Amino acid sequence: MNRSSSSYFKYFVWLLFPIFGAYLLYPYMMASEQQQQQQQPRQVLPTNVKPNHYDLWLKPHLDTFVFEGRVKVNLDVIESTRVITLNTHEIKILSATLGYDDETLSSADISYDPKKTTASLTFSGTVPAHSQALLDITFEGILNDQMTGFYRSSYKDDQGNTKYLATTQFEPTDARRAFPCWDEPSLKATYDITLAVPTELTALSNMNVIDEEKLKDDEKWKQVKYATTPLMSTYLVAFVVGPFEYIEAFTTGKHNGNPIQTRVYTLPGSSEQGRLALNVAVEALEFFAEQFGEPYPLPKMDMVAIPDFESGAMENWGLVTYRNVYLLFDEKASSIQFKKSTAYVVCHELAHQWFGNLVTMQWWNELYLNEAFATWVGWLAVDHIYPEWDIWTSFVNEDMPRALKLDALRSSHAIEVDVADASEIHQIFDAISYDKGASVIRMLSSWLGVDTFLGGVRRYIQKHKWGNASSNDLWNSLSEEAGMDVAKFMTLWTKHVGYPVLTIQPSGPDSINVTQSRFLSTGDLNAQDEVTTWWVPLHMLCSDGDIKPYILTEPSQTFQIPSDGLFKLNAGQTALYRVHYPQATILRLADQIKQQDQELLGTADRVGLISDVGSLMVSGEQSTTAFLELARSFEHEKEYFVWSQLASHMKSLISAWYEQPKEVMDGLLSVRRELFGPLAERLGWDVRANENDLTNLLRVLAISNAGLSKHEATIQEAKKRFWAYVEGDNEVLHPNLRSTVFNIVLSELTNNNGNDDELTRAWEAVLTIYQDESLSSDQRLMALVALGYTRDAALIERYLAMASDESQVRSQDVIYIYSRLGDSVEGRDRLYKYFVDNFDKLHVKFSKNISMFGNIVQSTVQGYASFDKLKVIKEFFKDKDTKEYARPLQQSLESIHVRAKWVERDSDSVRTWILSQ
Ligand code: BES
Ligand code: ZN
């Protein structure tokens, strides 16, 4: 039962909160440094035998939630032995025999080690070294409801009856819950899979069906046999059984040889909502085949929407599984934000079909190879399919800040980090592996040039396909292609924690001194902190538009700047660092922005400038009022991403300041209102014909920020449209704006001391939308989140009660409620009290899935920003056994500390500034 995971999908929670901008909502889990120091040995299986082929038969029972199984494994016997140890988890082995030559050994003893999740089979005799043996095991397991291994997921049929489907989630270490196996990524084998299922259901697996026949002894069952897989790792095996329908398309075959049959499977009635994902998939498969110089390796690609799904999506080879909201998109009814996330998630998972599935990391310490690369190349594919989305600026606005934020904590970890067991592996699916990894790859690819970089990747794939590889193999292929030592540069970034802040000081009339040191958001770097001298590409953008390719390689160096003093480092924001400019330089840049001279500072540069100043105000290198002044230079800004970055930092400021006096809070809201109100008015409420997607996103952002900053006109219009919509006028509220309007209305309405039930009516109307199973999953989810915008105590209690009622909210979605309340000024104390009062009950309920409990702890305390509260929270956890959630807890505490320090340092100057306005 020892299970922990930290799925990355939670970082996408921000999609539901346009006002939060990109990355400020969710803190992260991480491996603490102490833990790295007391590194445990890797928990791996003995190497006396090695599997090379599995013949697997499974029969899941969707009424009793039990599955029967039989697996025959071909083994290379390396050392003579009578004991075979393999992985199992909650599997009951019924029989085991071991055959070699003409001998058959029976099993004399089976012993389980539930902690190590292994079973050891002792046989009646010894199997000699160098023989080929066949291990034949029959077993039984549970179709669990924990969203892991071979599990059940529920749905309602036409009559509203609850029914179940069966599906799998094996990465990283849960194939062992479905069949006894050698569950390590480097032990690749081929698979013949057969599923026995009720005749009316569709059964899918990695490969295409080669045979289907009714069971002789029971006509209600059929047996479906799939083609032999290529060599693959256990974590990529998958099967899905349910009453699915599908839509289908084929790749052109231009880069793939044969056209690839590509399908989206859904429960009955939803398959059309898979159209966007299907179109993206077909294009992405062609794109990747071309870029990787290797056709898609399997004959088909199936993608399935699963109603209960722990993470966001999973790249099982040939059978990718998704959370509904990341696969289904209804052109008429879904919100624009989900178009981008769906396209991206599809591209990310399809990238893994090569990078991860065809070439696999040796061990989980190099998980980042999989995830960082799929993140970078996933966005590369989205950029190819939707060039109008300005994807790399989006990356600078969303992905990079997630990396920079986590890596600015002492408790972050290096990209390459050793992991010993399942729980440690789960915890590195974080912003370091994904976003810092992808940022570092982007930094390298822009340094080498994307074409050269991809040339190196092609070499790597050709050399290691069907096998396993390590970072060094990738650096070697890239070095061969580029003719330079890539490892020397990259290991500085992958083997060391943190990243630098460059402090700029004038050192002459036209030169600056640049000093690097690790950036910490606590702002208190000391002698004990690890010292790294990074190689930093400066990319100095000069006033004449020239970009100087300087590289900083020393702790401190002097560089030439233009004589007019106007420059910006990190042109295009392709490299990973923060810049601390002298105030004079910032003023020069702000002037440039006011003049709307967008020729010089591109969109990504403007985003980067805000991002740097916004983070340095938290750590104390720059003042909060300087940020507020800078923010005002953007009143004429046109680009969505720049506004989004501004909104993120305004939001984090307002939320850290929430205990400040009313006049200060009103002052901060008015700064935001004055920025976003006019923008909202300019854009209006109605989507115009031929408007591009970024303008649509900007409208949502503007209305949301204006409406939640007391912009009266926006609030009135929101209320008007809300009631018209609730009364049945579907046209009055564009799907893009529905959740924003729900949020504004529920946050503005009060129950007027019980004299008016408008709030309750509104809240219940949104609840009804959440409960309407005929609506698209994104709309339902956004309604669920909107319910938490109310400030009313009684309604907050009702909302909290929903979180513990599985008949109302699926356990995969509970985290959205906690996140919302933890982030709400009126919600967080109630949530905290509820959490404290119900601690034991919550722990029993959610700790079966450790990541869930950790996430709940994190969400509950995430919003606080004072030393007093920090003390209270520490006190509460003092006598608890926090082992299972020590990291999310520790990290949340560190974040509270960062914000408390920030408020303590700058609240007076902000107050003075506001009162002087
Ligand atoms: N390989 C992961 C799925 C995964 C996540 C398995 C966590 C085990 C634990 C998949 O490729 C992935 O990265 N999924 C993301 C969404 C993605 C689009 C960023 C996820 O599920 O968080
Ligand atoms: Zn991934």
PDB file of N, CA and C and ligand atoms in Angstrom, residues 315 348-349 352 370-371 374 434, ligand 2:
ATOM      1  N   GLU A 315       1.657   7.959 -21.704  1.00  0.00           N
ATOM      2  CA  GLU A 315       2.116   7.655 -23.059  1.00  0.00           C
ATOM      3  C   GLU A 315       2.236   6.176 -23.398  1.00  0.00           C
ATOM      4  N   HIS A 348       2.756  16.111 -26.468  1.00  0.00           N
ATOM      5  CA  HIS A 348       3.696  15.641 -25.443  1.00  0.00           C
ATOM      6  C   HIS A 348       3.689  14.102 -25.386  1.00  0.00           C
ATOM      7  N   GLU A 349       2.510  13.517 -25.314  1.00  0.00           N
ATOM      8  CA  GLU A 349       2.447  12.051 -25.188  1.00  0.00           C
ATOM      9  C   GLU A 349       2.924  11.371 -26.465  1.00  0.00           C
ATOM     10  N   HIS A 352       6.649  11.100 -26.663  1.00  0.00           N
ATOM     11  CA  HIS A 352       7.188   9.978 -25.880  1.00  0.00           C
ATOM     12  C   HIS A 352       7.230   8.672 -26.678  1.00  0.00           C
ATOM     13  N   ASN A 370      13.187  11.713 -20.384  1.00  0.00           N
ATOM     14  CA  ASN A 370      11.848  11.515 -20.949  1.00  0.00           C
ATOM     15  C   ASN A 370      11.021  12.786 -20.921  1.00  0.00           C
ATOM     16  N   GLU A 371      10.862  13.304 -19.709  1.00  0.00           N
ATOM     17  CA  GLU A 371       9.852  14.342 -19.512  1.00  0.00           C
ATOM     18  C   GLU A 371      10.297  15.721 -20.003  1.00  0.00           C
ATOM     19  N   ALA A 374      10.177  15.510 -23.854  1.00  0.00           N
ATOM     20  CA  ALA A 374       8.795  15.494 -24.369  1.00  0.00           C
ATOM     21  C   ALA A 374       8.146  16.866 -24.187  1.00  0.00           C
ATOM     22  N   TYR A 434      10.406  18.395 -15.482  1.00  0.00           N
ATOM     23  CA  TYR A 434       9.692  18.837 -16.679  1.00  0.00           C
ATOM     24  C   TYR A 434      10.189  20.198 -17.156  1.00  0.00           C
TER      25      TYR A 434
HETATM   26 ZN    ZN B   2       5.512  13.073 -20.174  1.00  0.00          ZN
END
